[in-house]
XYZ file of C-alpha atoms in Angstrom:
682
model
C -47.061 9.611 -76.840
C -46.079 13.164 -76.472
C -47.814 14.146 -73.909
C -47.320 10.422 -72.331
C -43.090 11.733 -71.162
C -44.671 15.109 -70.724
C -43.370 16.537 -67.432
C -46.578 17.695 -65.027
C -44.770 19.676 -62.380
C -46.978 21.320 -59.698
C -46.116 24.372 -58.165
C -46.013 25.029 -54.020
C -48.768 27.254 -52.438
C -47.226 30.025 -51.472
C -47.678 30.134 -47.408
C -47.324 32.293 -44.887
C -46.054 31.581 -41.283
C -49.098 32.221 -38.301
C -48.579 33.648 -35.825
C -49.939 31.704 -32.628
C -51.420 33.549 -29.822
C -50.752 30.661 -27.119
C -47.355 30.233 -28.386
C -43.726 32.928 -28.151
C -42.854 32.684 -32.249
C -43.887 31.878 -35.852
C -45.457 28.986 -36.111
C -44.272 26.481 -37.598
C -45.227 23.456 -40.593
C -43.679 20.513 -38.777
C -42.995 20.252 -35.382
C -39.086 20.591 -33.387
C -40.311 17.409 -32.462
C -42.226 14.281 -33.186
C -44.065 13.845 -29.212
C -45.077 11.059 -27.625
C -48.392 9.955 -25.331
C -45.776 9.733 -22.058
C -46.570 13.072 -21.316
C -43.274 15.251 -18.713
C -45.541 16.706 -15.534
C -44.745 20.124 -15.874
C -44.894 20.792 -19.486
C -46.622 18.688 -21.011
C -46.172 16.567 -24.410
C -43.473 19.271 -25.457
C -41.218 17.955 -23.926
C -39.714 14.279 -23.646
C -40.371 12.767 -21.288
C -37.200 10.316 -20.213
C -36.382 8.810 -17.272
C -33.244 10.040 -14.930
C -31.569 8.111 -12.646
C -31.232 9.621 -9.058
C -27.694 10.577 -7.517
C -27.548 8.786 -4.540
C -24.405 9.316 -3.945
C -24.609 13.068 -3.385
C -22.468 14.554 -5.612
C -24.716 16.318 -7.911
C -25.648 19.822 -5.995
C -29.401 19.691 -7.021
C -29.709 24.089 -5.775
C -27.286 24.509 -8.881
C -28.903 21.906 -10.719
C -32.153 23.604 -11.474
C -30.351 27.658 -12.210
C -29.900 26.751 -15.058
C -34.605 26.819 -15.905
C -34.864 29.830 -13.769
C -34.303 33.830 -14.141
C -31.321 35.610 -13.942
C -32.402 37.507 -10.845
C -33.499 34.516 -8.444
C -30.440 31.450 -9.337
C -28.580 31.123 -5.753
C -31.833 32.019 -3.581
C -30.489 31.297 -0.274
C -32.924 28.078 1.539
C -34.681 30.404 3.727
C -35.541 32.445 1.114
C -37.458 30.389 -0.945
C -39.786 28.569 1.316
C -40.076 32.604 3.326
C -41.092 34.119 0.152
C -43.430 31.050 -1.171
C -43.366 27.777 0.813
C -41.308 25.091 -0.519
C -37.822 25.515 -1.670
C -38.251 24.437 -5.339
C -41.112 26.029 -5.624
C -41.393 26.442 -9.746
C -40.985 22.826 -9.714
C -44.367 21.114 -8.524
C -46.411 18.631 -9.953
C -48.511 19.276 -12.520
C -52.596 20.186 -11.631
C -55.735 20.636 -13.623
C -56.238 24.526 -14.001
C -52.130 24.477 -14.481
C -52.292 22.358 -17.677
C -54.889 23.955 -18.980
C -53.260 27.075 -19.158
C -50.091 25.513 -20.807
C -51.554 23.475 -22.886
C -54.894 24.718 -23.761
C -56.809 21.503 -23.824
C -58.803 19.636 -20.875
C -57.308 17.040 -20.385
C -59.573 13.934 -18.300
C -56.946 12.664 -15.732
C -57.359 12.225 -11.697
C -54.336 15.233 -10.697
C -57.252 17.395 -9.644
C -58.143 15.749 -6.258
C -54.123 14.956 -4.758
C -51.504 17.262 -3.280
C -49.283 18.677 -5.483
C -46.425 18.091 -2.842
C -47.395 13.819 -1.230
C -47.451 13.085 -4.631
C -44.936 9.343 -3.939
C -43.617 7.170 -7.050
C -46.363 3.986 -8.130
C -46.230 1.698 -11.215
C -50.132 0.681 -12.026
C -50.522 -1.747 -14.264
C -51.757 -0.851 -18.116
C -55.126 -1.302 -17.044
C -55.245 1.173 -14.137
C -53.549 4.090 -15.795
C -55.032 6.840 -17.335
C -53.365 7.103 -21.172
C -51.597 11.073 -20.297
C -49.576 10.021 -16.694
C -45.879 10.523 -18.038
C -44.601 7.483 -16.170
C -45.894 4.787 -17.916
C -44.133 3.366 -20.777
C -44.933 -0.321 -23.373
C -43.561 -2.786 -25.520
C -45.693 -2.845 -27.876
C -45.215 -0.117 -30.950
C -48.592 0.386 -31.737
C -49.204 1.569 -28.615
C -45.979 4.870 -29.400
C -48.433 6.194 -31.518
C -48.060 9.821 -31.672
C -49.441 12.968 -32.430
C -48.847 16.313 -33.384
C -50.841 19.206 -31.774
C -49.826 21.789 -33.549
C -51.718 20.949 -36.876
C -54.681 19.286 -36.167
C -58.505 20.458 -34.293
C -59.011 20.294 -31.075
C -62.424 18.118 -31.826
C -59.956 15.443 -33.649
C -56.973 15.371 -30.917
C -60.183 14.561 -28.531
C -61.126 11.930 -30.865
C -57.853 10.124 -31.432
C -58.331 10.852 -27.541
C -61.254 8.423 -26.826
C -59.620 5.203 -29.689
C -57.008 5.453 -27.687
C -58.094 4.704 -24.335
C -60.545 2.564 -26.145
C -57.597 0.043 -27.419
C -56.033 0.280 -23.973
C -58.694 -1.224 -22.780
C -60.177 -3.174 -25.616
C -56.293 -4.340 -25.309
C -54.552 -5.354 -22.604
C -51.224 -4.206 -23.528
C -47.578 -6.635 -21.356
C -46.481 -4.378 -18.152
C -43.055 -3.649 -17.399
C -41.209 -4.579 -14.166
C -38.694 -2.853 -13.232
C -35.779 -4.492 -10.849
C -36.173 -2.339 -8.051
C -33.709 -4.193 -6.267
C -30.716 -3.645 -8.418
C -27.573 -2.015 -6.676
C -26.174 0.540 -9.267
C -23.849 1.180 -6.875
C -22.448 -2.919 -6.117
C -22.387 -3.065 -9.783
C -20.610 -0.564 -10.258
C -18.043 -1.054 -7.535
C -17.203 -5.082 -8.806
C -16.889 -3.662 -12.078
C -14.104 -1.336 -12.051
C -12.587 -3.887 -9.449
C -12.182 -5.099 -12.435
C -10.814 -3.327 -14.674
C -8.915 -0.696 -12.107
C -5.555 -0.876 -13.260
C -2.967 -0.386 -10.437
C -2.627 2.787 -9.446
C 0.211 4.015 -7.473
C -0.556 5.732 -4.139
C -0.259 9.812 -4.787
C 3.075 11.982 -3.483
C 0.607 15.130 -2.200
C 0.814 11.994 1.097
C 4.334 12.898 2.601
C 4.804 15.966 4.267
C 7.098 18.408 2.859
C 9.767 20.960 4.859
C 9.389 24.670 4.197
C 12.003 26.561 2.990
C 15.130 26.752 4.717
C 17.355 29.297 5.263
C 20.460 30.106 4.419
C 22.110 32.097 6.594
C 25.134 30.938 9.010
C 24.019 31.138 12.211
C 26.694 32.376 15.328
C 27.078 29.671 16.933
C 28.738 27.934 13.687
C 30.878 31.127 12.933
C 31.459 30.582 16.965
C 32.702 27.018 17.478
C 35.313 27.386 14.481
C 36.805 30.075 16.536
C 37.282 27.313 19.220
C 38.514 24.492 17.756
C 41.425 27.097 16.291
C 41.366 28.411 19.465
C 42.232 25.046 20.894
C 44.981 23.944 18.171
C 46.663 26.739 19.266
C 46.792 25.405 22.989
C 47.709 22.417 22.570
C 50.713 23.805 19.857
C 49.188 22.546 16.555
C 50.364 23.403 13.402
C 47.002 23.797 11.510
C 43.526 25.802 11.422
C 40.032 25.839 10.236
C 39.486 25.986 6.480
C 36.227 25.102 5.893
C 33.372 23.692 8.492
C 29.637 22.558 6.037
C 26.652 22.024 7.740
C 24.733 19.088 8.140
C 20.854 18.443 9.254
C 22.221 17.504 12.657
C 25.542 18.094 12.721
C 28.715 20.336 11.115
C 32.028 18.715 10.378
C 34.708 21.199 11.050
C 37.880 20.759 8.437
C 40.691 20.932 9.628
C 44.096 21.743 7.191
C 47.763 20.985 9.451
C 51.037 21.988 8.821
C 53.000 19.579 6.202
C 55.465 17.096 9.442
C 52.364 17.459 11.821
C 50.970 14.430 12.658
C 47.306 13.085 12.302
C 47.213 11.664 15.371
C 47.242 14.263 17.569
C 44.310 15.802 16.477
C 42.418 12.661 17.241
C 44.239 12.275 20.940
C 42.650 15.593 22.098
C 39.168 13.860 21.643
C 37.860 14.662 24.866
C 39.289 18.217 24.674
C 37.111 18.872 22.095
C 33.939 17.728 23.944
C 34.370 19.513 26.348
C 35.363 23.226 25.243
C 33.004 22.785 22.556
C 29.798 22.403 24.879
C 28.222 18.353 22.856
C 27.045 15.738 23.954
C 29.353 13.428 21.296
C 31.178 14.226 18.175
C 33.628 12.268 15.875
C 36.884 12.907 14.071
C 37.473 11.973 11.177
C 41.764 11.669 10.937
C 41.936 11.795 7.870
C 37.977 12.519 5.661
C 38.324 9.915 3.201
C 40.003 11.166 -0.193
C 40.996 14.567 1.292
C 43.867 16.317 2.556
C 42.014 16.960 6.001
C 41.067 16.141 8.677
C 37.347 16.476 9.722
C 35.028 16.786 13.435
C 31.248 16.570 13.827
C 30.073 18.476 15.682
C 26.764 18.606 16.483
C 24.298 21.289 15.838
C 21.714 23.398 18.497
C 19.230 23.303 16.707
C 18.918 19.992 14.272
C 16.511 20.763 11.259
C 13.820 17.060 10.249
C 14.393 16.010 7.127
C 10.672 14.599 6.160
C 10.731 11.708 3.803
C 8.359 14.075 0.782
C 11.937 16.038 0.555
C 13.330 12.521 -1.032
C 11.442 11.798 -3.395
C 9.498 12.421 -6.235
C 8.360 11.788 -9.601
C 11.254 10.899 -11.227
C 12.676 8.600 -8.017
C 8.935 6.915 -8.637
C 9.475 6.682 -13.023
C 13.195 5.040 -11.956
C 12.614 2.077 -13.520
C 14.718 0.635 -10.751
C 11.652 -1.087 -8.611
C 14.487 -1.565 -5.325
C 15.644 1.837 -5.150
C 15.235 3.455 -1.501
C 15.485 6.728 -0.306
C 17.390 6.700 2.851
C 18.365 10.368 4.421
C 20.478 13.341 3.822
C 24.369 13.766 3.907
C 25.879 16.661 5.762
C 25.806 17.754 2.388
C 22.131 18.126 1.483
C 22.230 15.441 -1.270
C 19.965 12.393 -1.035
C 21.801 8.927 -0.507
C 19.805 6.005 -2.212
C 19.999 2.361 -2.057
C 19.851 -0.047 -4.261
C 19.168 -3.013 -2.473
C 19.437 -5.849 -5.326
C 22.755 -4.685 -5.106
C 23.524 -4.599 -1.639
C 22.657 -7.313 -1.644
C 21.182 -6.954 1.519
C 21.551 -5.042 4.850
C 22.005 -5.341 8.509
C 20.526 -2.766 10.953
C 21.710 -2.676 14.185
C 21.171 0.496 17.223
C 19.883 0.797 21.013
C 16.430 1.669 21.224
C 15.124 5.284 20.581
C 17.891 5.088 18.041
C 15.590 5.395 14.520
C 15.158 1.799 12.833
C 12.162 1.437 12.813
C 11.786 4.601 11.486
C 14.628 4.042 8.965
C 12.396 0.004 7.989
C 9.880 2.656 7.232
C 11.331 4.235 4.545
C 12.523 1.471 2.941
C 9.421 -1.012 3.025
C 7.425 2.927 1.984
C 9.774 3.389 -0.933
C 9.122 0.533 -2.376
C 5.733 0.644 -1.875
C 5.438 3.971 -3.539
C 7.111 2.848 -6.858
C 5.768 -1.092 -6.905
C 3.511 -2.866 -7.428
C 2.224 -5.300 -5.992
C 2.675 -8.235 -9.058
C 6.695 -6.519 -8.993
C 7.725 -6.863 -5.404
C 6.257 -9.200 -2.665
C 6.945 -9.045 1.366
C 7.353 -11.368 4.404
C 7.051 -9.627 7.175
C 8.642 -10.304 10.641
C 7.616 -8.924 13.742
C 7.745 -10.758 17.185
C 7.193 -7.296 19.280
C 3.634 -7.442 17.078
C 3.584 -3.730 17.039
C 5.912 -2.541 14.541
C 4.535 -3.665 10.889
C 0.843 -3.116 12.135
C 0.241 -0.664 10.045
C 0.954 -3.047 6.298
C -1.645 -5.359 7.677
C -4.077 -7.160 5.138
C -1.892 -4.512 2.038
C -1.786 -6.968 -1.174
C 2.333 -6.963 -1.838
C 2.305 -9.292 1.064
C 2.182 -13.264 0.295
C 1.509 -14.051 4.255
C -0.783 -11.940 6.493
C 2.573 -10.440 8.841
C 4.123 -13.173 10.855
C 4.534 -12.722 14.787
C 4.909 -16.257 16.333
C 8.838 -16.910 16.128
C 8.712 -20.520 15.075
C 5.971 -19.425 12.802
C 8.471 -17.356 11.788
C 11.107 -20.372 10.981
C 9.363 -21.581 8.905
C 8.281 -19.450 6.242
C 12.170 -18.647 6.754
C 12.571 -22.295 4.949
C 9.370 -21.410 3.064
C 11.877 -18.928 1.040
C 15.143 -20.823 1.160
C 12.405 -23.017 -0.909
C 11.169 -20.698 -3.331
C 14.518 -19.888 -3.515
C 15.924 -23.401 -4.657
C 12.820 -23.579 -7.293
C 13.534 -20.451 -8.458
C 17.002 -21.421 -9.600
C 15.170 -24.566 -11.014
C 13.888 -21.565 -13.435
C 17.201 -19.815 -14.491
C 18.419 -22.598 -15.910
C 16.199 -23.966 -17.606
C 15.719 -19.791 -19.440
C 19.486 -19.950 -19.400
C 19.803 -16.594 -17.950
C 21.537 -16.019 -14.473
C 19.916 -13.737 -12.293
C 15.732 -12.935 -11.863
C 16.287 -9.281 -14.256
C 17.052 -10.794 -16.867
C 14.844 -13.843 -16.910
C 11.958 -11.343 -16.587
C 13.419 -9.053 -19.436
C 13.485 -12.616 -21.351
C 10.162 -13.584 -20.152
C 8.487 -10.158 -21.429
C 10.586 -10.287 -25.054
C 9.179 -13.539 -25.236
C 5.113 -14.601 -23.836
C 7.357 -18.392 -23.013
C 6.747 -17.891 -19.188
C 5.363 -15.322 -16.703
C 7.843 -12.931 -15.135
C 8.524 -13.485 -10.972
C 8.367 -11.316 -8.382
C 11.453 -9.473 -6.359
C 11.068 -10.652 -2.497
C 12.146 -8.499 0.794
C 12.352 -10.215 3.939
C 12.093 -7.436 6.665
C 13.036 -9.384 9.960
C 12.532 -5.889 12.873
C 14.033 -8.662 15.328
C 16.779 -10.651 15.153
C 17.229 -11.524 18.997
C 14.153 -12.668 19.999
C 14.924 -15.569 16.917
C 17.683 -16.850 18.293
C 16.044 -16.582 21.688
C 13.588 -19.166 20.571
C 14.509 -20.357 17.813
C 17.775 -19.734 16.909
C 19.423 -23.486 14.862
C 16.579 -23.352 12.638
C 16.676 -19.045 11.662
C 20.654 -19.352 11.513
C 20.359 -21.956 8.972
C 17.893 -20.399 6.879
C 19.221 -17.152 6.905
C 23.332 -18.643 6.350
C 20.794 -19.849 2.773
C 19.604 -17.320 1.771
C 22.477 -14.409 2.422
C 24.107 -16.983 -0.012
C 22.630 -17.440 -3.419
C 19.129 -15.876 -2.883
C 20.633 -12.258 -4.911
C 19.980 -13.387 -7.812
C 16.345 -16.010 -7.940
C 15.221 -11.795 -5.854
C 15.120 -12.764 -2.708
C 16.937 -10.440 -0.157
C 16.500 -10.052 3.563
C 16.683 -7.117 6.075
C 17.543 -7.703 9.352
C 17.102 -4.805 12.798
C 18.551 -5.945 16.089
C 18.580 -3.757 18.948
C 21.202 -5.892 20.428
C 23.747 -6.767 18.231
C 25.929 -8.911 20.001
C 28.330 -11.585 19.119
C 25.616 -14.118 20.153
C 22.719 -12.811 17.861
C 24.888 -10.967 15.132
C 26.923 -13.770 13.987
C 29.406 -14.663 12.363
C 28.106 -16.836 9.100
C 25.424 -14.189 9.053
C 27.529 -11.527 9.232
C 29.946 -12.397 6.786
C 27.084 -12.966 3.288
C 25.961 -8.803 4.641
C 28.338 -7.141 3.747
C 25.795 -4.121 3.301
C 25.861 -2.388 7.861
C 23.428 0.042 8.293
C 24.730 1.837 12.358
C 22.581 4.010 14.118
C 23.605 4.971 17.604
C 25.257 2.352 20.289
C 25.871 1.811 23.230
C 29.136 1.343 23.240
C 32.396 -0.303 20.861
C 31.741 -3.294 21.335
C 28.389 -2.763 19.215
C 29.478 -0.640 17.037
C 32.617 -2.984 16.326
C 30.427 -6.383 15.525
C 27.912 -4.501 13.124
C 30.670 -2.271 10.880
C 33.724 -3.961 11.714
C 34.882 -0.882 13.009
C 33.863 2.076 15.616
C 32.154 5.427 15.309
C 28.341 3.846 16.186
C 29.470 4.729 19.734
C 29.463 8.615 19.041
C 26.465 8.526 16.963
C 23.356 11.517 17.702
C 20.954 10.008 18.280
C 16.701 10.861 16.553
C 18.172 8.692 12.108
C 22.007 10.032 12.867
C 23.258 6.631 10.890
C 26.148 5.504 8.716
C 26.005 3.244 5.779
C 28.713 1.446 4.804
C 29.019 -0.717 1.449
C 32.087 -2.389 1.002
C 33.540 1.144 1.418
C 34.108 3.617 4.202
C 31.366 4.741 6.230
C 29.159 8.038 5.267
C 26.804 9.452 7.842
C 23.631 10.296 6.979
C 20.998 11.683 8.772
C 17.641 9.696 8.321
C 14.291 10.913 6.479
C 11.298 11.061 8.814
C 7.214 9.702 7.725
C 5.069 9.829 10.319
C 2.663 7.068 11.431
C 0.273 9.101 9.849
C 1.600 9.250 6.312
C 2.316 5.027 6.485
C -1.165 4.778 7.406
C -2.378 6.876 4.214
C -0.606 5.265 2.771
C -0.878 1.811 3.450
C -4.265 2.463 3.288
C -5.176 3.765 -0.139
C -3.322 0.523 -1.043
C -6.200 -1.337 0.656
C -8.636 0.466 -0.765
C -6.659 -0.470 -5.032
C -6.189 -4.075 -4.797
C -7.264 -6.872 -2.200
C -4.701 -8.608 -0.569
C -3.514 -12.486 -2.796
C -1.749 -13.846 0.141
C 0.440 -16.819 -0.989
C 0.141 -19.403 2.089
C -1.251 -18.034 5.004
C -0.554 -18.913 8.766
C -3.213 -21.901 8.700
C -0.755 -23.379 5.990
C 1.840 -22.906 8.965
C 1.002 -23.841 11.298
C 0.215 -27.489 9.574
C 3.439 -28.170 9.033
C 4.105 -27.735 11.913
C 2.428 -30.094 13.054
C 3.794 -32.555 10.471
C 7.597 -32.209 11.860
C 6.075 -32.008 15.029
C 4.799 -35.839 13.774
C 7.812 -36.214 12.115
C 9.648 -35.808 15.250
C 7.521 -37.922 17.345
C 8.720 -40.852 14.188
C 12.459 -40.464 13.713
C 12.446 -40.320 18.653
C 10.433 -44.725 17.920
C 13.580 -45.608 15.814
C 15.773 -45.557 19.024
C 14.785 -47.467 22.802
C 13.570 -45.791 25.803
C 17.022 -47.852 26.810
C 19.770 -46.830 24.189
C 18.607 -42.744 24.859
C 18.704 -43.069 28.413
C 22.514 -44.244 27.729
C 23.902 -41.578 25.010
C 21.870 -39.148 27.987
C 23.589 -40.338 30.696
C 27.048 -40.634 28.833
C 25.911 -36.715 28.730
C 25.734 -35.903 32.099
C 28.462 -37.627 32.965
C 30.879 -36.297 30.676
C 29.609 -32.620 31.192
C 28.872 -32.457 26.999
C 27.437 -34.027 24.113
C 29.059 -34.375 20.905
C 28.184 -36.896 17.161
C 32.405 -37.943 17.575
C 31.586 -38.913 20.841
C 28.864 -40.269 21.377
C 30.320 -42.053 18.009
C 33.910 -43.134 19.677
C 32.292 -45.023 23.222
C 29.231 -46.155 21.663
C 30.262 -47.950 17.965
C 27.958 -45.362 16.463
C 27.646 -45.230 12.885
C 27.544 -40.691 12.335
C 23.639 -40.855 11.296
C 21.739 -43.466 14.019
C 24.904 -40.460 16.383
C 23.055 -37.794 15.106
C 19.719 -39.095 15.236
C 19.885 -39.037 19.228
C 21.777 -36.059 18.642
C 18.842 -35.016 17.972
C 16.507 -37.034 19.998
C 18.070 -35.566 23.115
C 17.601 -31.720 21.968
C 13.749 -32.112 20.910
C 13.500 -33.792 24.745
C 15.196 -30.120 25.671
C 18.359 -33.200 27.935
C 21.220 -31.411 25.291
C 20.415 -27.758 24.181
C 21.489 -26.143 20.282
C 23.897 -25.885 17.995
C 25.743 -23.124 18.881
C 29.080 -21.396 17.192
C 32.054 -22.709 19.829
C 33.392 -26.413 18.933
C 32.966 -27.645 22.468
C 29.835 -29.411 22.029
C 26.534 -28.635 22.965
C 25.083 -27.779 26.717
C 23.275 -30.758 29.137
C 20.781 -29.099 30.704
C 19.485 -31.702 33.245
C 20.667 -33.729 36.289
C 21.561 -36.906 36.916
C 18.598 -37.192 38.829
C 15.977 -35.461 36.486
C 17.419 -37.308 33.732
C 16.475 -40.654 35.790
C 12.992 -39.340 37.293
C 12.647 -39.199 33.305
C 12.726 -42.152 32.221
C 11.032 -43.816 35.506
C 14.239 -45.055 37.056
C 16.212 -45.501 39.810
C 19.798 -44.446 40.898
C 20.396 -46.432 43.437
C 19.598 -49.493 39.514
C 22.385 -50.849 38.355
C 23.173 -50.147 34.674
C 23.941 -52.691 32.282
């Protein structure tokens, strides 16, 4: 029993590491790794053979990648020197031949590399029966084929015997061949996967141009104009002098302090004298400056400094959690002027041609796109001129493609009105007062989805009012009256700021006005309800009035190249996802035309003819007059007037109280209804 419990201790034999003459370093009893049957074309079985995906995009410098295998002295050799010296750029990466393989591995292999050209061998997929066992690009599914051979611990004869055994197994037992899908496009797969999973990125700020360093030196002409103003005050015996001046990007404001008892309007009466003595195209007198005890004279600079849009926006602007805040320009003190559209809440922009309206609208649009994702903001762009909004085609923020047809624009505005009513129903169900509270509650409770803001921009209102005045005016009035709480805002621009285009009912609900240079005081009064816009300099010089006294701002400049770069970046981030298309609007227009025909069929031609004749004889048309003359009810009289308007017998509804205009004569009416003018009427 004692012997049975006795432990047997086996002492390991002491071994001295042998130095192999074929290799540098010590010969170990265990291999560094287990070798596979597949061998590398150059290093044989000493290196694991792996399939590497080729760099089809060309992002890797192959020459530098091969430097890791080259001696130090041969790194970064030019292609011309390599070709001249070795006959090829990659002289040290040739396909292995029989002689080189014997030198490296010390074993002679029976294969078909000897008769093949080294650099012209094409990659081929072969069957198991055709392939040699040690070629590098053959792989098998059967685990029995993955026999590991340790070459350092066996003799050459044993290697040959094991080789012959493996060859016989391969010949007698055909294995399943692995077929590669060469038609698989990796680039397409990566792009679609990234497209589904990637998060929308805002445009980078380095797309915008910025101005250089502006010198603080006071130019000589600024001091000279100060002396001219003081001398002119002395010549007209006005007790006062320039006590301060502020140089802005486009103009300088000189502040005059008057002695006690001097009338302010004395300075205002010298407008023409100041303009002549200063040699200025136009000046603007503030008598007095709002909030100060001085009179201001704004004089154009001899050299205008461009205010670049890139100078106005930064990371703080993008991440300020105010999605509708936009950058407009700089005031005379050099401060950046920001305005939030939801505080405005609608904007009327007016000015003459080439005064800066289009650039201003582009700065507003780019400000919104620079800080809002497509799910947070939706845009409806109406461009009757077809050229101003072409940059923004197919961006993901659009509700519908850019609209250029006036009639289609009227139906687009009707959709906005319907959307506004639907949103108010959602706000009522959620027991909130505005869209901001609705979205905050939606994120907190997750009972309903947040709704995006909608901004409508009309580039030229005059063209819409001339084509379909009644429909456009009604839609604009409804939007400006009650769309603010629903997160819908309207920006309207026109180069014809007259009372026929910008009517009082529209102006009454648009508190924020932006005026560029206009031709006369009348146009300035139409936009701002006061004078001042006629004295502006143009090229981005504007007055902004938002329930307070207007402030003068030099608008920011953004080039077409910057706009295109931002829109291209946005289009690469996401594809357009329209709520409705132009075809949907056309179908709605066709349905409306069918509906109008049905209305006209409800009345007999004889009745329509008699009412039309009555209107021609009266020289105008009114619903009350038709009611009293024919004994119709209000609804029937209104329907007949609508039919006469559709047949272009009466003009559209106007803001005046006189009634509708008659567009045809009595003879034209007879021809329209196929009647003889001499025929007796009942």
